[in-house]
DNA sequence: ATGTGC
């Protein structure tokens, strides 16, 4: 049999397609958005093969989408979207990923660069000291009891609001208001609880970071205005997820799904795609545990926001409200959610799996905050450490192309191991200093493994999204201070 | 991504 993923058909400069191959068990086409370079790279590793595998799963609808930043992941490509019928389809932990509700939030200020430049070193230092980061942060997280953690898992940011770590305004501009319904902490294992309890308010490692930025370019004045964004402004971007708790939920439910595979008669092209019928006991339990992990991640980003505001207050001797440190928005990029989408002209409820894919809902969507309903949903595409990031805006077209989604980041061009062979700490640090960026990192390894050179060009990813009108450009942000694990 | 896996 010829492997169908080897020959995607070019539809246009930025769209490639693989028609359903019955012999291979494909139920729907695979659609790939990207230029020739990006698509060639996807063919050379397992990215498209994995998307083809997903297109064979029970209840898969319309098409499997690979976004411009797509690359191979655990079973399901990172930068992938797939929607399954809620009654006939499956839900799959590997198709959400290990870092459940990894996501990005942006905090605005009323400051411009000159006002913080003299204190930038001190600010970065203070943030680094007050926000635990790395794999094993020693101290600093709020210590939650088991029952407090359960409240965080059940209520998300609502609990932080009740306890002085969030404002009503923060809740208004978080996806799902920071509180995913139908979360059940009793479906989260004891091990996951133990791992998560000391981690609320910690950044983690890898490509997770907190960045002080300057707004470099405005591409959509009206949308920028609605978001309170202006040229030259200082913003803060936070990129992190659900830490050990989400990781453990994924591990636990991969096993639970695997153990139930035979019972449900599901045949898989790849055991990493272990899944359960969406409405089975196992599927429902996974969803309730995943929703809990989602609440954990939003709470984690909220707690870091709290620490960030305190750091700015302390270093700049102004209150957070004087500094107008408002949350612009918080959006997840590793989730599965039931949403209504048009399929063959019919509105239908499907369980949308977005792994390394950002929701990109258009103006008028009831699921986006009222203050953005006239313009569209804010989307943040983080670049790698010390490179630019983008604010994009959800567009109507994404509902046709990608189940209302767009890209989530730059994506690696080489492995961590390879980055050590090609670069060393000193040269990366020098290069970052030359750009005038203040960087504090937990480890030297992290600096090399997350160097700008080892990632794709995020500008190109934003550009493709814009040209396809999946999500359009609002503003480009450049880093001036970075803390990372 | 991760009480990494090399």
PDB file of C-alpha atoms in Angstrom, chain A residues 117-366:
ATOM      1  CA  UNK A 117      14.255  50.996  31.086  1.00  0.00           C
ATOM      2  CA  UNK A 118      16.311  52.197  34.090  1.00  0.00           C
ATOM      3  CA  UNK A 119      14.633  49.602  36.282  1.00  0.00           C
ATOM      4  CA  UNK A 120      14.498  46.756  33.780  1.00  0.00           C
ATOM      5  CA  UNK A 121      17.256  44.715  35.428  1.00  0.00           C
ATOM      6  CA  UNK A 122      15.639  45.101  38.804  1.00  0.00           C
ATOM      7  CA  UNK A 123      12.224  44.193  37.410  1.00  0.00           C
ATOM      8  CA  UNK A 124      13.474  41.026  35.729  1.00  0.00           C
ATOM      9  CA  UNK A 125      15.386  40.096  38.885  1.00  0.00           C
ATOM     10  CA  UNK A 126      12.313  40.659  41.058  1.00  0.00           C
ATOM     11  CA  UNK A 127      10.061  38.639  38.751  1.00  0.00           C
ATOM     12  CA  UNK A 128      12.617  35.843  38.649  1.00  0.00           C
ATOM     13  CA  UNK A 129      12.795  35.747  42.447  1.00  0.00           C
ATOM     14  CA  UNK A 130       9.032  35.865  42.974  1.00  0.00           C
ATOM     15  CA  UNK A 131       7.843  33.453  40.280  1.00  0.00           C
ATOM     16  CA  UNK A 132       9.017  29.895  40.830  1.00  0.00           C
ATOM     17  CA  UNK A 133      10.380  28.424  37.632  1.00  0.00           C
ATOM     18  CA  UNK A 134      12.192  25.386  36.350  1.00  0.00           C
ATOM     19  CA  UNK A 135      11.375  21.745  36.887  1.00  0.00           C
ATOM     20  CA  UNK A 136      11.943  21.760  40.626  1.00  0.00           C
ATOM     21  CA  UNK A 137      11.240  25.191  42.046  1.00  0.00           C
ATOM     22  CA  UNK A 138      12.259  25.219  45.714  1.00  0.00           C
ATOM     23  CA  UNK A 139       9.953  27.756  47.284  1.00  0.00           C
ATOM     24  CA  UNK A 140       7.479  30.447  46.475  1.00  0.00           C
ATOM     25  CA  UNK A 141       4.257  28.771  45.409  1.00  0.00           C
ATOM     26  CA  UNK A 142       1.163  29.295  47.464  1.00  0.00           C
ATOM     27  CA  UNK A 143       0.819  26.118  49.505  1.00  0.00           C
ATOM     28  CA  UNK A 144      -2.600  24.667  48.870  1.00  0.00           C
ATOM     29  CA  UNK A 145      -4.264  22.082  51.049  1.00  0.00           C
ATOM     30  CA  UNK A 146      -5.973  19.116  49.387  1.00  0.00           C
ATOM     31  CA  UNK A 147      -9.399  20.715  49.752  1.00  0.00           C
ATOM     32  CA  UNK A 148      -8.137  24.071  48.412  1.00  0.00           C
ATOM     33  CA  UNK A 149      -6.588  22.307  45.433  1.00  0.00           C
ATOM     34  CA  UNK A 150      -9.897  20.557  44.794  1.00  0.00           C
ATOM     35  CA  UNK A 151     -11.602  23.948  44.770  1.00  0.00           C
ATOM     36  CA  UNK A 152      -9.059  25.213  42.240  1.00  0.00           C
ATOM     37  CA  UNK A 153      -9.659  22.116  40.099  1.00  0.00           C
ATOM     38  CA  UNK A 154     -13.443  22.498  40.325  1.00  0.00           C
ATOM     39  CA  UNK A 155     -13.715  26.295  40.028  1.00  0.00           C
ATOM     40  CA  UNK A 156     -10.512  27.513  38.404  1.00  0.00           C
ATOM     41  CA  UNK A 157      -9.894  31.247  38.555  1.00  0.00           C
ATOM     42  CA  UNK A 158     -13.192  31.813  40.433  1.00  0.00           C
ATOM     43  CA  UNK A 159     -11.474  30.387  43.509  1.00  0.00           C
ATOM     44  CA  UNK A 160      -8.548  32.766  43.043  1.00  0.00           C
ATOM     45  CA  UNK A 161     -10.982  35.667  42.807  1.00  0.00           C
ATOM     46  CA  UNK A 162     -12.602  34.633  46.109  1.00  0.00           C
ATOM     47  CA  UNK A 163      -9.141  34.498  47.697  1.00  0.00           C
ATOM     48  CA  UNK A 164      -7.686  37.797  46.537  1.00  0.00           C
ATOM     49  CA  UNK A 165      -5.522  36.576  43.653  1.00  0.00           C
ATOM     50  CA  UNK A 166      -7.769  37.715  40.796  1.00  0.00           C
ATOM     51  CA  UNK A 167     -10.312  40.381  39.912  1.00  0.00           C
ATOM     52  CA  UNK A 168     -13.740  40.121  38.279  1.00  0.00           C
ATOM     53  CA  UNK A 169     -12.178  41.800  35.269  1.00  0.00           C
ATOM     54  CA  UNK A 170      -9.587  38.996  35.023  1.00  0.00           C
ATOM     55  CA  UNK A 171     -12.438  36.475  34.895  1.00  0.00           C
ATOM     56  CA  UNK A 172     -14.216  38.429  32.146  1.00  0.00           C
ATOM     57  CA  UNK A 173     -11.304  38.138  29.734  1.00  0.00           C
ATOM     58  CA  UNK A 174     -10.189  34.569  30.270  1.00  0.00           C
ATOM     59  CA  UNK A 175     -11.357  31.819  27.898  1.00  0.00           C
ATOM     60  CA  UNK A 176     -14.330  30.123  29.665  1.00  0.00           C
ATOM     61  CA  UNK A 177     -13.954  32.877  32.308  1.00  0.00           C
ATOM     62  CA  UNK A 178     -11.134  30.747  33.701  1.00  0.00           C
ATOM     63  CA  UNK A 179     -13.627  28.202  34.960  1.00  0.00           C
ATOM     64  CA  UNK A 180     -14.416  25.172  32.849  1.00  0.00           C
ATOM     65  CA  UNK A 181     -17.740  23.592  33.752  1.00  0.00           C
ATOM     66  CA  UNK A 182     -18.048  19.855  34.359  1.00  0.00           C
ATOM     67  CA  UNK A 183     -14.694  19.508  36.099  1.00  0.00           C
ATOM     68  CA  UNK A 184     -14.544  16.725  38.674  1.00  0.00           C
ATOM     69  CA  UNK A 185     -11.470  16.657  40.947  1.00  0.00           C
ATOM     70  CA  UNK A 186     -12.353  13.137  42.096  1.00  0.00           C
ATOM     71  CA  UNK A 187     -11.461  11.978  38.568  1.00  0.00           C
ATOM     72  CA  UNK A 188      -7.930  13.387  39.054  1.00  0.00           C
ATOM     73  CA  UNK A 189      -5.640  10.775  40.610  1.00  0.00           C
ATOM     74  CA  UNK A 190      -3.956  11.053  43.984  1.00  0.00           C
ATOM     75  CA  UNK A 191      -0.565  11.188  42.218  1.00  0.00           C
ATOM     76  CA  UNK A 192      -1.710  14.100  40.057  1.00  0.00           C
ATOM     77  CA  UNK A 193      -2.974  15.903  43.170  1.00  0.00           C
ATOM     78  CA  UNK A 194       0.360  15.393  44.919  1.00  0.00           C
ATOM     79  CA  UNK A 195       2.306  16.692  41.944  1.00  0.00           C
ATOM     80  CA  UNK A 196       0.018  19.691  41.429  1.00  0.00           C
ATOM     81  CA  UNK A 197      -0.529  20.908  44.994  1.00  0.00           C
ATOM     82  CA  UNK A 198       2.800  22.779  45.319  1.00  0.00           C
ATOM     83  CA  UNK A 199       2.810  24.047  41.704  1.00  0.00           C
ATOM     84  CA  UNK A 200       0.069  26.683  41.473  1.00  0.00           C
ATOM     85  CA  UNK A 201       1.897  29.828  40.377  1.00  0.00           C
ATOM     86  CA  UNK A 202       4.958  28.189  38.815  1.00  0.00           C
ATOM     87  CA  UNK A 203       6.260  28.759  35.329  1.00  0.00           C
ATOM     88  CA  UNK A 204       7.783  25.375  34.520  1.00  0.00           C
ATOM     89  CA  UNK A 205      10.512  24.765  31.969  1.00  0.00           C
ATOM     90  CA  UNK A 206      11.045  24.136  28.272  1.00  0.00           C
ATOM     91  CA  UNK A 207       9.550  26.843  26.087  1.00  0.00           C
ATOM     92  CA  UNK A 208       7.520  28.300  28.936  1.00  0.00           C
ATOM     93  CA  UNK A 209       8.420  31.849  29.798  1.00  0.00           C
ATOM     94  CA  UNK A 210       7.329  35.228  31.061  1.00  0.00           C
ATOM     95  CA  UNK A 211       8.308  38.181  28.963  1.00  0.00           C
ATOM     96  CA  UNK A 212       8.252  41.959  29.333  1.00  0.00           C
ATOM     97  CA  UNK A 213       7.645  43.321  25.856  1.00  0.00           C
ATOM     98  CA  UNK A 214       7.334  46.484  23.804  1.00  0.00           C
ATOM     99  CA  UNK A 215       4.559  46.852  21.223  1.00  0.00           C
ATOM    100  CA  UNK A 216       6.564  47.183  18.024  1.00  0.00           C
ATOM    101  CA  UNK A 217       3.977  47.390  15.234  1.00  0.00           C
ATOM    102  CA  UNK A 218       0.237  47.927  15.057  1.00  0.00           C
ATOM    103  CA  UNK A 219      -1.477  46.243  12.098  1.00  0.00           C
ATOM    104  CA  UNK A 220      -5.135  46.675  13.067  1.00  0.00           C
ATOM    105  CA  UNK A 221      -5.851  49.949  14.832  1.00  0.00           C
ATOM    106  CA  UNK A 222      -9.464  49.231  15.727  1.00  0.00           C
ATOM    107  CA  UNK A 223      -8.754  45.802  17.238  1.00  0.00           C
ATOM    108  CA  UNK A 224      -5.665  47.103  19.059  1.00  0.00           C
ATOM    109  CA  UNK A 225      -7.762  49.893  20.540  1.00  0.00           C
ATOM    110  CA  UNK A 226     -10.410  47.445  21.721  1.00  0.00           C
ATOM    111  CA  UNK A 227      -7.632  45.497  23.471  1.00  0.00           C
ATOM    112  CA  UNK A 228      -6.057  48.621  24.989  1.00  0.00           C
ATOM    113  CA  UNK A 229      -2.891  48.132  22.938  1.00  0.00           C
ATOM    114  CA  UNK A 230      -0.813  51.021  21.520  1.00  0.00           C
ATOM    115  CA  UNK A 231       2.565  51.392  19.839  1.00  0.00           C
ATOM    116  CA  UNK A 232       5.535  51.646  22.217  1.00  0.00           C
ATOM    117  CA  UNK A 233       3.512  50.208  25.110  1.00  0.00           C
ATOM    118  CA  UNK A 234       4.905  47.760  27.670  1.00  0.00           C
ATOM    119  CA  UNK A 235       3.067  44.430  27.840  1.00  0.00           C
ATOM    120  CA  UNK A 236       3.704  41.163  29.683  1.00  0.00           C
ATOM    121  CA  UNK A 237       3.222  37.775  28.047  1.00  0.00           C
ATOM    122  CA  UNK A 238       2.906  34.583  30.101  1.00  0.00           C
ATOM    123  CA  UNK A 239       3.225  31.186  28.427  1.00  0.00           C
ATOM    124  CA  UNK A 240       2.788  28.084  30.605  1.00  0.00           C
ATOM    125  CA  UNK A 241       0.454  25.207  31.396  1.00  0.00           C
ATOM    126  CA  UNK A 242      -0.744  22.696  33.948  1.00  0.00           C
ATOM    127  CA  UNK A 243       2.683  21.475  35.113  1.00  0.00           C
ATOM    128  CA  UNK A 244       2.935  18.024  36.681  1.00  0.00           C
ATOM    129  CA  UNK A 245      -0.810  17.807  37.307  1.00  0.00           C
ATOM    130  CA  UNK A 246      -1.861  17.943  33.649  1.00  0.00           C
ATOM    131  CA  UNK A 247       1.010  15.661  32.697  1.00  0.00           C
ATOM    132  CA  UNK A 248      -0.156  13.068  35.204  1.00  0.00           C
ATOM    133  CA  UNK A 249      -3.798  13.318  34.050  1.00  0.00           C
ATOM    134  CA  UNK A 250      -2.654  12.566  30.503  1.00  0.00           C
ATOM    135  CA  UNK A 251      -0.476   9.654  31.650  1.00  0.00           C
ATOM    136  CA  UNK A 252      -3.274   8.202  33.811  1.00  0.00           C
ATOM    137  CA  UNK A 253      -5.950   8.384  31.117  1.00  0.00           C
ATOM    138  CA  UNK A 254      -3.739   7.076  28.335  1.00  0.00           C
ATOM    139  CA  UNK A 255      -3.500   3.905  30.412  1.00  0.00           C
ATOM    140  CA  UNK A 256      -7.225   3.881  31.226  1.00  0.00           C
ATOM    141  CA  UNK A 257      -8.019   4.283  27.513  1.00  0.00           C
ATOM    142  CA  UNK A 258      -5.527   1.591  26.514  1.00  0.00           C
ATOM    143  CA  UNK A 259      -7.058  -0.821  29.020  1.00  0.00           C
ATOM    144  CA  UNK A 260     -10.525  -0.196  27.562  1.00  0.00           C
ATOM    145  CA  UNK A 261      -9.532  -0.375  23.877  1.00  0.00           C
ATOM    146  CA  UNK A 262     -10.504  -4.010  23.432  1.00  0.00           C
ATOM    147  CA  UNK A 263     -13.794  -3.615  25.302  1.00  0.00           C
ATOM    148  CA  UNK A 264     -14.929  -0.952  22.832  1.00  0.00           C
ATOM    149  CA  UNK A 265     -13.487  -2.686  19.789  1.00  0.00           C
ATOM    150  CA  UNK A 266     -11.491   0.348  18.711  1.00  0.00           C
ATOM    151  CA  UNK A 267      -8.667  -0.426  16.308  1.00  0.00           C
ATOM    152  CA  UNK A 268      -5.867   2.088  16.289  1.00  0.00           C
ATOM    153  CA  UNK A 269      -3.208   2.854  13.663  1.00  0.00           C
ATOM    154  CA  UNK A 270      -0.929   4.025  16.495  1.00  0.00           C
ATOM    155  CA  UNK A 271      -1.209   3.069  20.171  1.00  0.00           C
ATOM    156  CA  UNK A 272      -0.302   6.652  21.106  1.00  0.00           C
ATOM    157  CA  UNK A 273      -3.804   7.547  19.869  1.00  0.00           C
ATOM    158  CA  UNK A 274      -5.403   5.515  22.675  1.00  0.00           C
ATOM    159  CA  UNK A 275      -8.933   6.856  23.141  1.00  0.00           C
ATOM    160  CA  UNK A 276     -12.375   6.073  24.511  1.00  0.00           C
ATOM    161  CA  UNK A 277     -15.869   6.702  23.164  1.00  0.00           C
ATOM    162  CA  UNK A 278     -16.727  10.276  24.101  1.00  0.00           C
ATOM    163  CA  UNK A 279     -19.850   9.210  25.999  1.00  0.00           C
ATOM    164  CA  UNK A 280     -18.350   6.124  27.688  1.00  0.00           C
ATOM    165  CA  UNK A 281     -17.490   6.052  31.410  1.00  0.00           C
ATOM    166  CA  UNK A 282     -13.788   6.323  30.527  1.00  0.00           C
ATOM    167  CA  UNK A 283     -14.357   9.156  28.048  1.00  0.00           C
ATOM    168  CA  UNK A 284     -16.500  11.138  30.487  1.00  0.00           C
ATOM    169  CA  UNK A 285     -13.998  10.613  33.323  1.00  0.00           C
ATOM    170  CA  UNK A 286     -11.140  11.822  31.120  1.00  0.00           C
ATOM    171  CA  UNK A 287     -13.108  14.912  30.168  1.00  0.00           C
ATOM    172  CA  UNK A 288     -13.874  15.705  33.812  1.00  0.00           C
ATOM    173  CA  UNK A 289     -10.212  15.224  34.761  1.00  0.00           C
ATOM    174  CA  UNK A 290      -9.029  17.218  31.736  1.00  0.00           C
ATOM    175  CA  UNK A 291     -11.436  20.044  32.599  1.00  0.00           C
ATOM    176  CA  UNK A 292      -9.978  20.036  36.122  1.00  0.00           C
ATOM    177  CA  UNK A 293      -6.472  20.297  34.661  1.00  0.00           C
ATOM    178  CA  UNK A 294      -7.686  23.159  32.460  1.00  0.00           C
ATOM    179  CA  UNK A 295      -8.880  24.998  35.567  1.00  0.00           C
ATOM    180  CA  UNK A 296      -5.518  24.300  37.168  1.00  0.00           C
ATOM    181  CA  UNK A 297      -3.633  25.831  34.233  1.00  0.00           C
ATOM    182  CA  UNK A 298      -5.773  28.982  34.136  1.00  0.00           C
ATOM    183  CA  UNK A 299      -5.293  29.312  37.898  1.00  0.00           C
ATOM    184  CA  UNK A 300      -1.565  28.829  37.449  1.00  0.00           C
ATOM    185  CA  UNK A 301      -1.368  31.651  34.901  1.00  0.00           C
ATOM    186  CA  UNK A 302      -3.584  33.780  37.154  1.00  0.00           C
ATOM    187  CA  UNK A 303      -1.347  33.251  40.180  1.00  0.00           C
ATOM    188  CA  UNK A 304       1.687  34.207  38.087  1.00  0.00           C
ATOM    189  CA  UNK A 305      -0.250  37.313  37.022  1.00  0.00           C
ATOM    190  CA  UNK A 306      -0.772  38.127  40.691  1.00  0.00           C
ATOM    191  CA  UNK A 307       2.972  37.789  41.413  1.00  0.00           C
ATOM    192  CA  UNK A 308       3.776  39.860  38.320  1.00  0.00           C
ATOM    193  CA  UNK A 309       1.535  42.717  39.443  1.00  0.00           C
ATOM    194  CA  UNK A 310       3.135  42.641  42.897  1.00  0.00           C
ATOM    195  CA  UNK A 311       6.625  42.754  41.346  1.00  0.00           C
ATOM    196  CA  UNK A 312       5.777  45.774  39.206  1.00  0.00           C
ATOM    197  CA  UNK A 313       4.206  47.531  42.208  1.00  0.00           C
ATOM    198  CA  UNK A 314       7.224  46.822  44.340  1.00  0.00           C
ATOM    199  CA  UNK A 315       9.878  47.890  41.818  1.00  0.00           C
ATOM    200  CA  UNK A 316       8.058  50.857  40.279  1.00  0.00           C
ATOM    201  CA  UNK A 317       6.385  52.048  43.519  1.00  0.00           C
ATOM    202  CA  UNK A 318       3.017  52.410  41.844  1.00  0.00           C
ATOM    203  CA  UNK A 319      -0.123  50.374  42.341  1.00  0.00           C
ATOM    204  CA  UNK A 320      -1.210  47.823  39.760  1.00  0.00           C
ATOM    205  CA  UNK A 321      -4.371  49.842  39.142  1.00  0.00           C
ATOM    206  CA  UNK A 322      -2.322  53.018  38.566  1.00  0.00           C
ATOM    207  CA  UNK A 323      -0.231  51.002  36.124  1.00  0.00           C
ATOM    208  CA  UNK A 324      -3.460  49.676  34.537  1.00  0.00           C
ATOM    209  CA  UNK A 325      -2.091  46.147  34.523  1.00  0.00           C
ATOM    210  CA  UNK A 326      -5.226  44.626  33.035  1.00  0.00           C
ATOM    211  CA  UNK A 327      -5.494  41.220  31.504  1.00  0.00           C
ATOM    212  CA  UNK A 328      -6.097  41.535  27.747  1.00  0.00           C
ATOM    213  CA  UNK A 329      -7.075  37.887  27.288  1.00  0.00           C
ATOM    214  CA  UNK A 330      -6.023  34.342  28.164  1.00  0.00           C
ATOM    215  CA  UNK A 331      -6.309  31.612  25.555  1.00  0.00           C
ATOM    216  CA  UNK A 332      -5.577  27.883  25.709  1.00  0.00           C
ATOM    217  CA  UNK A 333      -3.778  25.937  23.007  1.00  0.00           C
ATOM    218  CA  UNK A 334      -3.987  22.313  24.273  1.00  0.00           C
ATOM    219  CA  UNK A 335      -7.596  21.323  24.926  1.00  0.00           C
ATOM    220  CA  UNK A 336     -10.624  19.315  23.822  1.00  0.00           C
ATOM    221  CA  UNK A 337     -14.023  20.997  23.996  1.00  0.00           C
ATOM    222  CA  UNK A 338     -17.547  20.428  22.781  1.00  0.00           C
ATOM    223  CA  UNK A 339     -18.449  23.147  20.285  1.00  0.00           C
ATOM    224  CA  UNK A 340     -21.014  23.646  17.541  1.00  0.00           C
ATOM    225  CA  UNK A 341     -19.617  23.719  14.006  1.00  0.00           C
ATOM    226  CA  UNK A 342     -21.148  23.667  10.565  1.00  0.00           C
ATOM    227  CA  UNK A 343     -20.554  20.339   8.849  1.00  0.00           C
ATOM    228  CA  UNK A 344     -22.060  19.712   5.388  1.00  0.00           C
ATOM    229  CA  UNK A 345     -24.238  22.764   5.954  1.00  0.00           C
ATOM    230  CA  UNK A 346     -25.610  21.404   9.239  1.00  0.00           C
ATOM    231  CA  UNK A 347     -24.787  22.780  12.657  1.00  0.00           C
ATOM    232  CA  UNK A 348     -23.466  19.938  14.779  1.00  0.00           C
ATOM    233  CA  UNK A 349     -21.939  19.386  18.238  1.00  0.00           C
ATOM    234  CA  UNK A 350     -18.463  17.943  18.023  1.00  0.00           C
ATOM    235  CA  UNK A 351     -15.635  17.436  20.433  1.00  0.00           C
ATOM    236  CA  UNK A 352     -12.865  19.617  19.020  1.00  0.00           C
ATOM    237  CA  UNK A 353      -9.325  18.511  19.865  1.00  0.00           C
ATOM    238  CA  UNK A 354      -6.854  21.394  19.616  1.00  0.00           C
ATOM    239  CA  UNK A 355      -3.266  20.385  20.254  1.00  0.00           C
ATOM    240  CA  UNK A 356      -0.851  23.227  19.744  1.00  0.00           C
ATOM    241  CA  UNK A 357      -3.739  25.101  18.184  1.00  0.00           C
ATOM    242  CA  UNK A 358      -5.369  28.298  19.406  1.00  0.00           C
ATOM    243  CA  UNK A 359      -9.093  28.994  19.332  1.00  0.00           C
ATOM    244  CA  UNK A 360      -9.726  31.849  16.897  1.00  0.00           C
ATOM    245  CA  UNK A 361     -13.417  32.734  17.095  1.00  0.00           C
ATOM    246  CA  UNK A 362     -14.730  35.614  14.984  1.00  0.00           C
ATOM    247  CA  UNK A 363     -16.641  38.750  15.876  1.00  0.00           C
ATOM    248  CA  UNK A 364     -20.172  37.991  17.017  1.00  0.00           C
ATOM    249  CA  UNK A 365     -19.289  34.710  18.706  1.00  0.00           C
ATOM    250  CA  UNK A 366     -21.198  34.331  21.998  1.00  0.00           C
TER     251      UNK A 366
END
